[in-house]
CSV table of C-alpha atoms and ligand atoms in Angstrom, one decimal:
chain,number,residue,atom,x,y,z
A,1,MET,CA,34.2,-58.5,21.2
A,2,ALA,CA,36.7,-61.4,21.5
A,3,LYS,CA,39.4,-60.8,24.1
A,4,ALA,CA,42.5,-59.6,22.3
A,5,SER,CA,45.7,-61.5,23.1
A,6,ARG,CA,48.1,-59.6,25.2
A,7,ILE,CA,51.0,-57.8,23.6
A,8,THR,CA,54.2,-57.8,25.6
A,9,ALA,CA,57.6,-56.0,25.2
A,10,ILE,CA,60.3,-57.5,23.0
A,11,LYS,CA,62.5,-60.0,24.7
A,12,GLY,CA,65.6,-58.4,26.0
A,13,MET,CA,64.1,-54.9,25.8
A,14,ASN,CA,63.0,-53.6,29.2
A,15,ASP,CA,60.5,-51.0,30.4
A,16,ILE,CA,62.0,-48.8,33.0
A,17,LEU,CA,59.3,-48.1,35.5
A,18,PRO,CA,59.0,-46.0,38.6
A,19,PRO,CA,60.3,-46.1,41.2
A,20,ALA,CA,63.4,-47.7,39.5
A,21,SER,CA,63.3,-44.9,36.8
A,22,ALA,CA,64.2,-42.4,39.6
A,23,ARG,CA,67.5,-44.2,40.0
A,24,TRP,CA,68.1,-43.7,36.2
A,25,GLU,CA,67.3,-40.0,36.5
A,26,TRP,CA,69.6,-39.6,39.5
A,27,LEU,CA,72.4,-41.3,37.7
A,28,GLU,CA,71.9,-39.1,34.6
A,29,ASP,CA,71.9,-36.0,36.8
A,30,VAL,CA,75.2,-37.0,38.4
A,31,VAL,CA,76.7,-37.7,34.9
A,32,ARG,CA,75.6,-34.3,33.6
A,33,ARG,CA,77.3,-32.6,36.5
A,34,ALA,CA,80.4,-34.7,36.0
A,35,MET,CA,80.6,-33.9,32.3
A,36,ALA,CA,80.1,-30.2,33.0
A,37,ALA,CA,82.9,-30.3,35.5
A,38,HIS,CA,85.2,-31.7,32.8
A,39,ALA,CA,83.9,-29.3,30.1
A,40,PHE,CA,82.3,-32.1,28.0
A,41,ARG,CA,79.4,-31.0,25.8
A,42,ASN,CA,76.3,-33.1,24.9
A,43,LEU,CA,75.9,-34.5,21.4
A,44,ARG,CA,72.8,-36.4,20.3
A,45,THR,CA,72.8,-38.5,17.1
A,46,PRO,CA,69.9,-40.6,15.6
A,47,ILE,CA,69.4,-44.1,16.9
A,48,MET,CA,69.4,-45.4,13.3
A,49,GLU,CA,72.2,-45.0,10.8
A,50,HIS,CA,73.3,-46.4,7.5
A,51,THR,CA,74.5,-50.0,8.1
A,52,GLN,CA,77.7,-49.2,6.3
A,53,LEU,CA,78.7,-46.8,9.1
A,54,PHE,CA,79.0,-49.8,11.4
A,55,THR,CA,80.3,-52.4,9.0
A,56,ARG,CA,83.1,-50.0,8.0
A,57,GLY,CA,83.5,-48.5,11.4
A,58,LEU,CA,83.4,-51.4,13.8
A,59,GLY,CA,84.9,-54.0,11.5
A,60,GLU,CA,83.1,-56.7,9.4
A,61,VAL,CA,84.6,-59.5,11.5
A,62,THR,CA,83.4,-58.6,14.9
A,63,ASP,CA,80.7,-60.2,17.1
A,64,VAL,CA,78.6,-57.0,16.8
A,65,VAL,CA,78.6,-56.7,13.0
A,66,GLU,CA,78.5,-60.5,12.3
A,67,LYS,CA,75.8,-61.5,14.7
A,68,GLU,CA,74.3,-58.7,16.8
A,69,MET,CA,73.0,-55.9,14.6
A,70,TYR,CA,69.4,-55.1,14.0
A,71,SER,CA,69.6,-54.3,10.3
A,72,PHE,CA,66.9,-54.0,7.7
A,73,GLU,CA,66.2,-52.7,4.2
A,74,ASP,CA,64.1,-49.5,4.1
A,75,ARG,CA,61.2,-49.2,1.7
A,76,PRO,CA,62.5,-48.3,-1.8
A,77,ASP,CA,62.4,-44.6,-2.9
A,78,GLN,CA,60.8,-43.5,-6.2
A,79,HIS,CA,63.9,-44.8,-8.1
A,80,GLY,CA,63.6,-48.2,-6.5
A,81,GLN,CA,66.7,-47.6,-4.3
A,82,ALA,CA,66.4,-48.9,-0.7
A,83,ASP,CA,68.7,-47.9,2.1
A,84,HIS,CA,70.3,-50.5,4.4
A,85,LEU,CA,69.7,-49.2,7.9
A,86,SER,CA,70.7,-50.4,11.4
A,87,LEU,CA,69.7,-49.6,14.9
A,88,ARG,CA,72.9,-48.4,16.5
A,89,PRO,CA,74.8,-51.1,18.4
A,90,GLU,CA,77.1,-48.4,19.9
A,91,ASN,CA,77.5,-44.7,19.4
A,92,THR,CA,81.2,-43.9,18.8
A,93,ALA,CA,80.7,-44.4,15.0
A,94,GLY,CA,77.7,-42.1,15.1
A,95,VAL,CA,79.6,-39.4,17.0
A,96,VAL,CA,82.5,-39.7,14.5
A,97,ARG,CA,80.1,-39.5,11.6
A,98,ALA,CA,78.4,-36.4,13.0
A,99,VAL,CA,81.7,-34.7,13.8
A,100,ALA,CA,83.0,-35.3,10.3
A,101,GLU,CA,79.6,-34.4,8.6
A,102,HIS,CA,79.4,-31.1,10.5
A,103,ASN,CA,83.1,-30.4,10.4
A,104,LEU,CA,83.0,-29.9,14.2
A,105,LEU,CA,86.8,-30.0,14.5
A,106,TYR,CA,87.4,-26.9,12.3
A,107,ASP,CA,88.3,-24.8,15.3
A,108,GLY,CA,90.1,-27.4,17.4
A,109,GLY,CA,89.4,-30.5,19.4
A,110,LYS,CA,86.0,-31.3,21.0
A,111,ARG,CA,85.0,-33.0,24.2
A,112,LEU,CA,81.6,-34.7,23.8
A,113,TYR,CA,79.3,-37.0,25.7
A,114,TYR,CA,76.0,-38.8,25.0
A,115,MET,CA,73.5,-41.0,26.8
A,116,GLY,CA,71.0,-43.3,25.1
A,117,PRO,CA,69.7,-46.7,24.0
A,118,MET,CA,71.8,-49.1,22.0
A,119,PHE,CA,70.7,-52.3,20.3
A,120,ARG,CA,72.4,-55.7,20.0
A,121,ARG,CA,70.8,-59.0,19.3
A,122,GLU,CA,72.6,-60.9,22.1
A,123,ARG,CA,71.3,-63.7,24.3
A,124,PRO,CA,69.4,-61.8,27.1
A,125,GLN,CA,70.7,-62.5,30.6
A,126,ARG,CA,71.7,-60.6,33.7
A,127,GLY,CA,73.6,-57.5,32.5
A,128,ARG,CA,73.1,-58.3,28.9
A,129,TYR,CA,70.1,-57.0,27.0
A,130,ARG,CA,69.0,-56.3,23.5
A,131,GLN,CA,68.1,-52.7,24.1
A,132,PHE,CA,70.6,-51.4,26.7
A,133,HIS,CA,71.8,-48.0,27.5
A,134,GLN,CA,75.2,-46.4,27.3
A,135,ILE,CA,76.7,-43.2,28.5
A,136,GLY,CA,79.8,-42.3,26.5
A,137,ALA,CA,82.5,-39.7,26.5
A,138,GLU,CA,84.6,-38.9,23.5
A,139,ALA,CA,87.5,-36.4,23.0
A,140,LEU,CA,88.2,-35.8,19.3
A,141,GLY,CA,91.1,-33.9,17.7
A,142,PHE,CA,93.6,-34.5,20.6
A,143,GLY,CA,96.5,-36.9,20.0
A,144,GLY,CA,98.4,-36.6,23.2
A,145,PRO,CA,98.5,-39.2,26.0
A,146,GLU,CA,97.2,-36.7,28.5
A,147,VAL,CA,93.7,-36.9,26.9
A,148,ASP,CA,93.7,-40.7,27.4
A,149,ALA,CA,94.4,-40.1,31.0
A,150,GLU,CA,91.8,-37.3,31.2
A,151,LEU,CA,89.1,-39.7,29.9
A,152,ILE,CA,90.1,-42.4,32.4
A,153,LEU,CA,90.1,-39.9,35.2
A,154,LEU,CA,86.7,-38.7,34.1
A,155,ALA,CA,85.4,-42.3,34.6
A,156,VAL,CA,87.1,-42.5,38.0
A,157,HIS,CA,85.5,-39.2,39.0
A,158,LEU,CA,82.1,-40.6,38.0
A,159,TRP,CA,82.6,-43.7,40.2
A,160,ALA,CA,83.4,-41.5,43.1
A,161,GLN,CA,80.4,-39.2,42.5
A,162,LEU,CA,78.1,-42.3,42.2
A,163,GLY,CA,79.5,-43.9,45.3
A,164,ILE,CA,80.8,-47.0,43.5
A,165,GLN,CA,83.8,-48.6,45.2
A,166,ASN,CA,84.2,-52.0,43.7
A,167,TRP,CA,86.0,-51.4,40.5
A,168,ARG,CA,89.4,-52.1,39.0
A,169,LEU,CA,91.1,-50.6,35.9
A,170,GLU,CA,92.8,-52.7,33.3
A,171,LEU,CA,94.9,-51.1,30.6
A,172,ASN,CA,96.6,-52.3,27.4
A,173,CYS,CA,98.3,-50.7,24.4
A,174,LEU,CA,97.3,-51.9,21.0
A,175,GLY,CA,100.0,-50.0,19.2
A,176,GLN,CA,99.7,-48.7,15.6
A,177,PRO,CA,98.7,-50.5,12.4
A,178,ASP,CA,102.3,-51.4,11.4
A,179,GLU,CA,103.0,-52.9,14.9
A,180,ARG,CA,99.7,-54.7,14.7
A,181,ARG,CA,100.8,-56.3,11.4
A,182,ALA,CA,103.9,-57.9,12.9
A,183,HIS,CA,101.9,-59.1,15.9
A,184,ARG,CA,99.2,-60.5,13.6
A,185,ALA,CA,101.7,-62.6,11.7
A,186,ALA,CA,103.0,-64.0,15.0
A,187,LEU,CA,99.4,-64.7,16.2
A,188,ILE,CA,98.4,-66.5,13.0
A,189,GLU,CA,101.5,-68.7,13.3
A,190,TYR,CA,100.8,-69.5,16.9
A,191,PHE,CA,97.1,-70.3,16.4
A,192,GLU,CA,97.9,-72.4,13.3
A,193,VAL,CA,100.1,-74.6,15.4
A,194,HIS,CA,97.3,-75.0,17.9
A,195,ALA,CA,94.5,-75.1,15.3
A,196,ASP,CA,93.0,-78.2,17.0
A,197,GLN,CA,92.1,-76.1,20.0
A,198,LEU,CA,90.3,-73.3,18.2
A,199,ASP,CA,86.5,-73.1,18.3
A,200,GLU,CA,84.4,-72.5,15.2
A,201,ASP,CA,84.5,-68.6,15.5
A,202,ALA,CA,88.2,-68.6,16.0
A,203,ARG,CA,88.9,-70.9,13.0
A,204,ARG,CA,86.9,-68.6,10.8
A,205,ARG,CA,88.7,-65.5,12.1
A,206,LEU,CA,92.2,-67.0,12.1
A,207,HIS,CA,93.1,-65.3,8.8
A,208,SER,CA,90.6,-62.5,8.6
A,209,ASN,CA,91.0,-61.1,12.1
A,210,PRO,CA,93.2,-63.1,14.5
A,211,LEU,CA,93.2,-60.4,17.1
A,212,ARG,CA,89.5,-61.0,17.6
A,213,ILE,CA,90.4,-64.5,18.9
A,214,LEU,CA,92.0,-62.9,22.0
A,215,ASP,CA,88.6,-61.4,22.8
A,216,THR,CA,86.9,-64.8,22.9
A,217,LYS,CA,84.3,-65.4,25.6
A,218,ASN,CA,84.9,-69.2,25.4
A,219,PRO,CA,86.4,-70.4,28.6
A,220,ALA,CA,87.8,-73.5,26.9
A,221,MET,CA,90.1,-71.3,24.9
A,222,GLN,CA,91.4,-69.2,27.8
A,223,ALA,CA,94.6,-71.1,28.3
A,224,LEU,CA,95.4,-71.0,24.6
A,225,VAL,CA,94.8,-67.3,24.5
A,226,ASP,CA,96.9,-66.7,27.6
A,227,GLY,CA,99.9,-68.3,25.9
A,228,ALA,CA,99.5,-66.3,22.7
A,229,PRO,CA,102.2,-63.8,21.5
A,230,ARG,CA,101.7,-60.4,23.2
A,231,LEU,CA,101.2,-57.2,21.2
A,232,LEU,CA,103.1,-55.4,23.9
A,233,ASP,CA,106.2,-57.1,22.8
A,234,HIS,CA,105.8,-55.7,19.3
A,235,LEU,CA,105.5,-52.0,20.2
A,236,GLY,CA,107.9,-49.5,18.9
A,237,GLU,CA,109.4,-46.5,20.7
A,238,ALA,CA,106.6,-44.0,20.1
A,239,SER,CA,103.8,-46.4,21.2
A,240,ARG,CA,105.7,-47.3,24.3
A,241,ALA,CA,106.3,-43.6,25.1
A,242,HIS,CA,102.6,-42.9,24.7
A,243,PHE,CA,101.6,-45.8,26.9
A,244,GLY,CA,104.2,-44.8,29.5
A,245,ALA,CA,102.9,-41.3,29.6
A,246,VAL,CA,99.3,-42.5,30.2
A,247,GLN,CA,100.5,-44.7,33.1
A,248,ALA,CA,102.6,-41.9,34.6
A,249,ALA,CA,99.6,-39.6,34.6
A,250,LEU,CA,97.4,-42.2,36.3
A,251,GLU,CA,100.1,-42.8,38.9
A,252,ALA,CA,100.4,-39.1,39.6
A,253,ALA,CA,96.6,-39.0,40.1
A,254,GLY,CA,96.8,-41.9,42.5
A,255,VAL,CA,94.7,-44.3,40.2
A,256,ALA,CA,95.6,-47.9,40.5
A,257,TYR,CA,95.6,-50.1,37.3
A,258,ARG,CA,96.7,-53.4,36.1
A,259,ILE,CA,98.2,-54.0,32.6
A,260,ASN,CA,96.3,-56.8,30.9
A,261,PRO,CA,98.1,-57.8,27.6
A,262,ARG,CA,95.0,-59.8,26.5
A,263,LEU,CA,92.7,-56.8,26.6
A,264,VAL,CA,91.8,-56.1,23.0
A,265,ARG,CA,88.2,-54.8,23.2
A,266,GLY,CA,85.4,-56.1,21.0
A,267,LEU,CA,85.5,-53.6,18.1
A,268,ASP,CA,88.2,-53.1,15.5
A,269,TYR,CA,88.6,-49.4,15.6
A,270,TYR,CA,91.0,-49.1,18.6
A,271,ASN,CA,94.7,-48.3,18.6
A,272,LEU,CA,97.2,-47.4,21.3
A,273,THR,CA,95.5,-47.1,24.7
A,274,VAL,CA,92.6,-49.4,25.5
A,275,PHE,CA,91.1,-49.8,29.0
A,276,GLU,CA,88.2,-51.4,30.9
A,277,PHE,CA,86.7,-50.8,34.3
A,278,ILE,CA,85.7,-54.2,35.7
A,279,THR,CA,83.8,-55.1,38.9
A,280,ASP,CA,83.7,-58.5,40.7
A,281,SER,CA,80.2,-57.8,42.0
A,282,LEU,CA,78.2,-58.6,38.9
A,283,GLY,CA,79.3,-62.1,37.9
A,284,ALA,CA,80.2,-62.8,34.2
A,285,GLN,CA,79.0,-59.4,33.0
A,286,GLY,CA,81.6,-57.5,35.0
A,287,THR,CA,82.8,-54.9,32.5
A,288,ILE,CA,81.0,-51.6,33.4
A,289,CYS,CA,83.0,-49.3,31.1
A,290,GLY,CA,85.3,-49.8,28.2
A,291,GLY,CA,87.2,-47.6,25.8
A,292,GLY,CA,90.3,-46.5,24.2
A,293,ARG,CA,91.9,-44.5,21.4
A,294,TYR,CA,90.6,-44.7,17.8
A,295,ASP,CA,92.8,-42.5,15.8
A,296,TYR,CA,91.9,-44.0,12.4
A,297,LEU,CA,88.1,-44.3,12.7
A,298,ILE,CA,87.3,-40.8,11.3
A,299,GLU,CA,89.2,-41.4,8.0
A,300,GLN,CA,87.8,-45.0,7.9
A,301,ILE,CA,84.3,-43.5,7.5
A,302,GLY,CA,85.5,-40.9,5.0
A,303,GLY,CA,86.3,-37.9,7.3
A,304,LYS,CA,89.4,-35.8,7.6
A,305,PRO,CA,91.9,-37.7,9.7
A,306,ALA,CA,91.9,-36.7,13.4
A,307,PRO,CA,92.9,-38.5,16.6
A,308,ALA,CA,90.3,-39.5,19.1
A,309,VAL,CA,89.8,-41.3,22.4
A,310,GLY,CA,86.6,-42.3,24.3
A,311,TRP,CA,84.7,-44.7,26.5
A,312,ALA,CA,81.2,-46.1,26.9
A,313,MET,CA,79.7,-47.4,30.1
A,314,GLY,CA,76.8,-49.7,30.4
A,315,VAL,CA,74.0,-48.0,32.4
A,316,GLU,CA,72.2,-51.2,33.4
A,317,ARG,CA,75.3,-52.7,34.8
A,318,VAL,CA,76.3,-49.5,36.7
A,319,LEU,CA,72.8,-49.3,38.2
A,320,GLU,CA,73.0,-52.9,39.2
A,321,LEU,CA,76.4,-52.4,40.8
A,322,LEU,CA,75.0,-49.4,42.7
A,323,ALA,CA,72.2,-51.6,44.1
A,324,GLU,CA,74.8,-54.3,44.8
A,325,GLU,CA,76.9,-51.9,46.8
A,326,GLY,CA,73.9,-50.6,48.7
A,327,VAL,CA,74.2,-47.0,47.4
A,328,GLN,CA,71.1,-45.1,48.5
A,329,VAL,CA,69.5,-42.9,45.9
A,330,PRO,CA,67.1,-40.2,47.0
A,331,GLU,CA,63.4,-41.2,46.4
A,332,PRO,CA,61.5,-38.4,44.8
A,333,VAL,CA,58.6,-37.3,47.0
A,334,PRO,CA,56.4,-34.3,46.7
A,335,ASP,CA,56.8,-31.5,49.3
A,336,ALA,CA,53.1,-31.2,49.6
A,337,TYR,CA,49.8,-32.9,48.8
A,338,ALA,CA,46.7,-30.8,48.0
A,339,VAL,CA,43.6,-32.1,49.8
A,340,ILE,CA,40.4,-30.6,48.2
A,341,PRO,CA,37.3,-31.6,50.0
A,342,ASP,CA,34.9,-30.2,47.5
A,343,ALA,CA,34.9,-29.6,43.7
A,344,ALA,CA,33.9,-25.9,44.3
A,345,GLN,CA,37.4,-25.3,45.7
A,346,VAL,CA,39.2,-26.8,42.7
A,347,PRO,CA,39.8,-23.5,40.8
A,348,ALA,CA,41.2,-21.7,43.8
A,349,ALA,CA,43.4,-24.8,44.6
A,350,LEU,CA,44.7,-25.0,41.1
A,351,ARG,CA,45.7,-21.3,41.1
A,352,CYS,CA,47.5,-21.7,44.3
A,353,LEU,CA,49.3,-24.9,43.3
A,354,GLN,CA,50.6,-23.3,40.1
A,355,ALA,CA,52.0,-20.4,42.1
A,356,LEU,CA,53.7,-22.7,44.5
A,357,ARG,CA,55.2,-24.8,41.7
A,358,ALA,CA,56.6,-21.7,40.1
A,359,GLN,CA,58.4,-21.2,43.4
A,360,GLY,CA,59.9,-24.6,43.1
A,361,VAL,CA,57.6,-26.5,45.4
A,362,ALA,CA,56.7,-30.1,44.3
A,363,VAL,CA,53.0,-30.5,44.8
A,364,GLN,CA,50.8,-33.5,44.1
A,365,MET,CA,47.2,-32.6,43.5
A,366,HIS,CA,44.5,-34.9,44.7
A,367,ALA,CA,42.4,-36.3,41.9
A,368,GLY,CA,39.1,-38.2,42.2
A,369,GLY,CA,37.1,-40.5,40.1
A,370,GLU,CA,33.7,-40.3,38.4
A,371,ALA,CA,32.0,-40.2,41.8
A,372,GLY,CA,33.8,-37.1,43.0
A,373,LEU,CA,36.9,-36.3,45.0
A,374,GLY,CA,36.4,-38.7,47.9
A,375,SER,CA,36.2,-38.2,51.6
A,376,MET,CA,38.7,-36.1,53.6
A,377,LYS,CA,39.7,-39.3,55.3
A,378,SER,CA,40.6,-41.1,52.1
A,379,GLN,CA,42.4,-37.9,50.8
A,380,PHE,CA,44.5,-37.7,53.9
A,381,LYS,CA,45.4,-41.4,53.5
A,382,LYS,CA,46.7,-40.7,50.0
A,383,ALA,CA,48.5,-37.6,51.2
A,384,ASP,CA,50.3,-39.7,53.8
A,385,ALA,CA,51.1,-42.5,51.2
A,386,SER,CA,52.6,-39.9,48.9
A,387,GLY,CA,55.4,-39.2,51.3
A,388,ALA,CA,54.7,-35.5,51.3
A,389,ARG,CA,55.7,-33.5,54.4
A,390,PHE,CA,52.7,-31.3,54.2
A,391,ALA,CA,49.0,-31.4,53.3
A,392,LEU,CA,47.5,-28.3,51.9
A,393,VAL,CA,43.8,-28.3,52.8
A,394,PHE,CA,41.6,-26.2,50.5
A,395,GLY,CA,38.4,-26.4,52.6
A,396,ALA,CA,35.4,-24.3,51.9
A,397,ASP,CA,36.0,-22.2,55.1
A,398,GLU,CA,39.6,-21.6,54.3
A,399,VAL,CA,39.1,-20.7,50.7
A,400,ALA,CA,36.2,-18.3,51.6
A,401,ALA,CA,38.6,-16.6,54.0
A,402,GLY,CA,41.2,-16.4,51.2
A,403,GLU,CA,43.4,-18.9,52.9
A,404,VAL,CA,44.7,-22.5,52.9
A,405,THR,CA,45.5,-24.7,55.8
A,406,VAL,CA,49.1,-26.1,55.8
A,407,LYS,CA,49.2,-29.2,57.9
A,408,ALA,CA,52.4,-31.1,58.8
A,409,LEU,CA,52.3,-34.8,58.0
A,410,ARG,CA,55.7,-35.9,59.2
A,411,ASP,CA,57.9,-33.8,61.6
A,412,GLY,CA,55.6,-32.3,64.2
A,413,ALA,CA,52.7,-34.1,62.5
A,414,GLY,CA,49.3,-32.4,63.1
A,415,ALA,CA,50.7,-28.9,63.6
A,416,GLN,CA,48.8,-26.5,61.3
A,417,GLN,CA,48.8,-23.0,60.1
A,418,ARG,CA,46.7,-20.9,57.8
A,419,GLN,CA,48.4,-19.1,54.9
A,420,ALA,CA,47.2,-16.5,52.4
A,421,LEU,CA,46.1,-17.7,49.0
A,422,THR,CA,46.9,-14.3,47.5
A,423,ASP,CA,50.6,-14.5,48.2
A,424,PRO,CA,52.0,-18.2,48.0
A,425,ALA,CA,55.5,-16.9,47.3
A,426,ALA,CA,55.7,-15.5,50.8
A,427,TRP,CA,55.4,-19.0,52.4
A,428,ALA,CA,56.4,-21.4,49.6
A,429,ASP,CA,60.0,-21.8,50.9
A,430,ARG,CA,58.8,-23.3,54.2
A,431,LEU,CA,57.3,-26.2,52.2
A,432,LYS,CA,60.5,-27.2,50.4
A,433,SER,CA,62.5,-30.2,51.6
A,434,PRO,CA,65.9,-29.3,53.0
A,435,ALA,CA,68.3,-29.9,50.0
B,1,ATP,P1,80.9,-57.4,26.6
B,1,ATP,O1,82.3,-57.9,26.6
B,1,ATP,O2,80.3,-57.5,28.0
B,1,ATP,O3,80.1,-58.0,25.6
B,1,ATP,P2,81.5,-55.2,24.9
B,1,ATP,O4,82.9,-55.2,24.8
B,1,ATP,O5,80.6,-55.8,23.9
B,1,ATP,O6,81.0,-55.9,26.3
B,1,ATP,P3,81.3,-52.4,24.6
B,1,ATP,O7,81.0,-52.4,23.1
B,1,ATP,O8,82.7,-51.9,24.9
B,1,ATP,O9,81.0,-53.7,25.3
B,1,ATP,O10,80.3,-51.4,25.3
B,1,ATP,C1,80.6,-50.7,26.5
B,1,ATP,C2,79.8,-51.2,27.7
B,1,ATP,O11,78.4,-51.3,27.4
B,1,ATP,C3,80.2,-52.5,28.2
B,1,ATP,O12,81.3,-52.5,29.0
B,1,ATP,C4,79.0,-52.9,29.0
B,1,ATP,O13,79.0,-52.3,30.3
B,1,ATP,C5,77.9,-52.3,28.2
B,1,ATP,N1,77.2,-53.3,27.3
B,1,ATP,C6,77.7,-53.8,26.2
B,1,ATP,N2,76.8,-54.7,25.7
B,1,ATP,C7,75.7,-54.8,26.5
B,1,ATP,C8,74.5,-55.4,26.5
B,1,ATP,N3,74.1,-56.3,25.6
B,1,ATP,N4,73.6,-55.2,27.6
B,1,ATP,C9,74.0,-54.4,28.6
B,1,ATP,N5,75.1,-53.7,28.6
B,1,ATP,C10,76.0,-53.9,27.6
B,2,MG,MG1,79.7,-57.7,23.6
């Protein structure tokens, strides 16, 4: 048979392998606890949706919808109709669709969170992948500024639980649609005067979505953008009061922030409060979490109007920041390693290991190859390499006596004791690592 060519993963889509995957699990555990502490409940939506959900939800004239979505036409059904589908580039639209579809707000507001893969066809680089992962929190059905603050404080709580120190918070207020219209006119006027300095994207968006120009990643346009009219100067009484209340809540909680009038976020659905958590430790891809209010998104996709606010953080970037800051994540090691010198002892060993695992002991069983289980010496070598604190030796003598030898491999290495096979629950606790 000819040697088949090697198949690799898709560019920008990564395998998450052990031992690194343990850091993902640890982070997810911390997040679950943090969400529970804030009474947020888990929601899981499909990774594929109708393309329309995103074109209508995120805005046609955004980087994500114009250039980054993985979209395709499904096979036609028996009437020749084919669905236009997309891998989700983000999950707020999916959450909103699910909330509207299942009428989740019928008995009041909901606090929800999700974790999972997202897909964007970007140029892969450090902190920017084509399959990446987000953890997101969304509070729907609450219109008051205290929920904006609650969401921001939830993220701050997470940074503390994860041990992340190097972050700063930037805030802005995008106002309401009528305020945006006045600002939009001022923006178009300003950019028209400086049309010679606009890049191709900006020229194309000048009349369709001038706010997007403020979100440019082109360094050559930074000075121009810095001089642009500020949305903050177009805010009315109610928007200013909402923004003021969010700031007051953050101050009361002792959370430092900076107002960044250029912060507009990459998607169209935001209004009033928007925010980003940024770190200096990751170079250009320094935004680890971003979010804001999206009071009009639900009706935009055909649901009953309801206010909402949320954020999403980039898991890859947060994990990289954890490594950058030297945060130690516990390595999973088994409590014990089962050494089985002879195949005849396998059934007794298996029975005992199942009983120990039921008591919460993590046990790695020795497994051999075609030629058998291998020598005691090689088994002990593997026991040592596993990191286990104890070896359980199921020798013929021990098993015949209804016992197993428990041998310490780390603290007090070499010390050993025999324990009864009939009652593993009685001695299981001694094998467990101190929490
Ligand atoms: P950026 O400005 O870096 O492109 P964004 O505004 O497109 O980010 P959001 O849509 O707000 O990002 O997504 C929230 C978070 O998800 C980002 O702050 C970032 O941490 C992460 N993120 C976004 N795109 C990617 C990607 N391609 N690869 C890895 N993480 C990403
Ligand atoms: Mg982006």
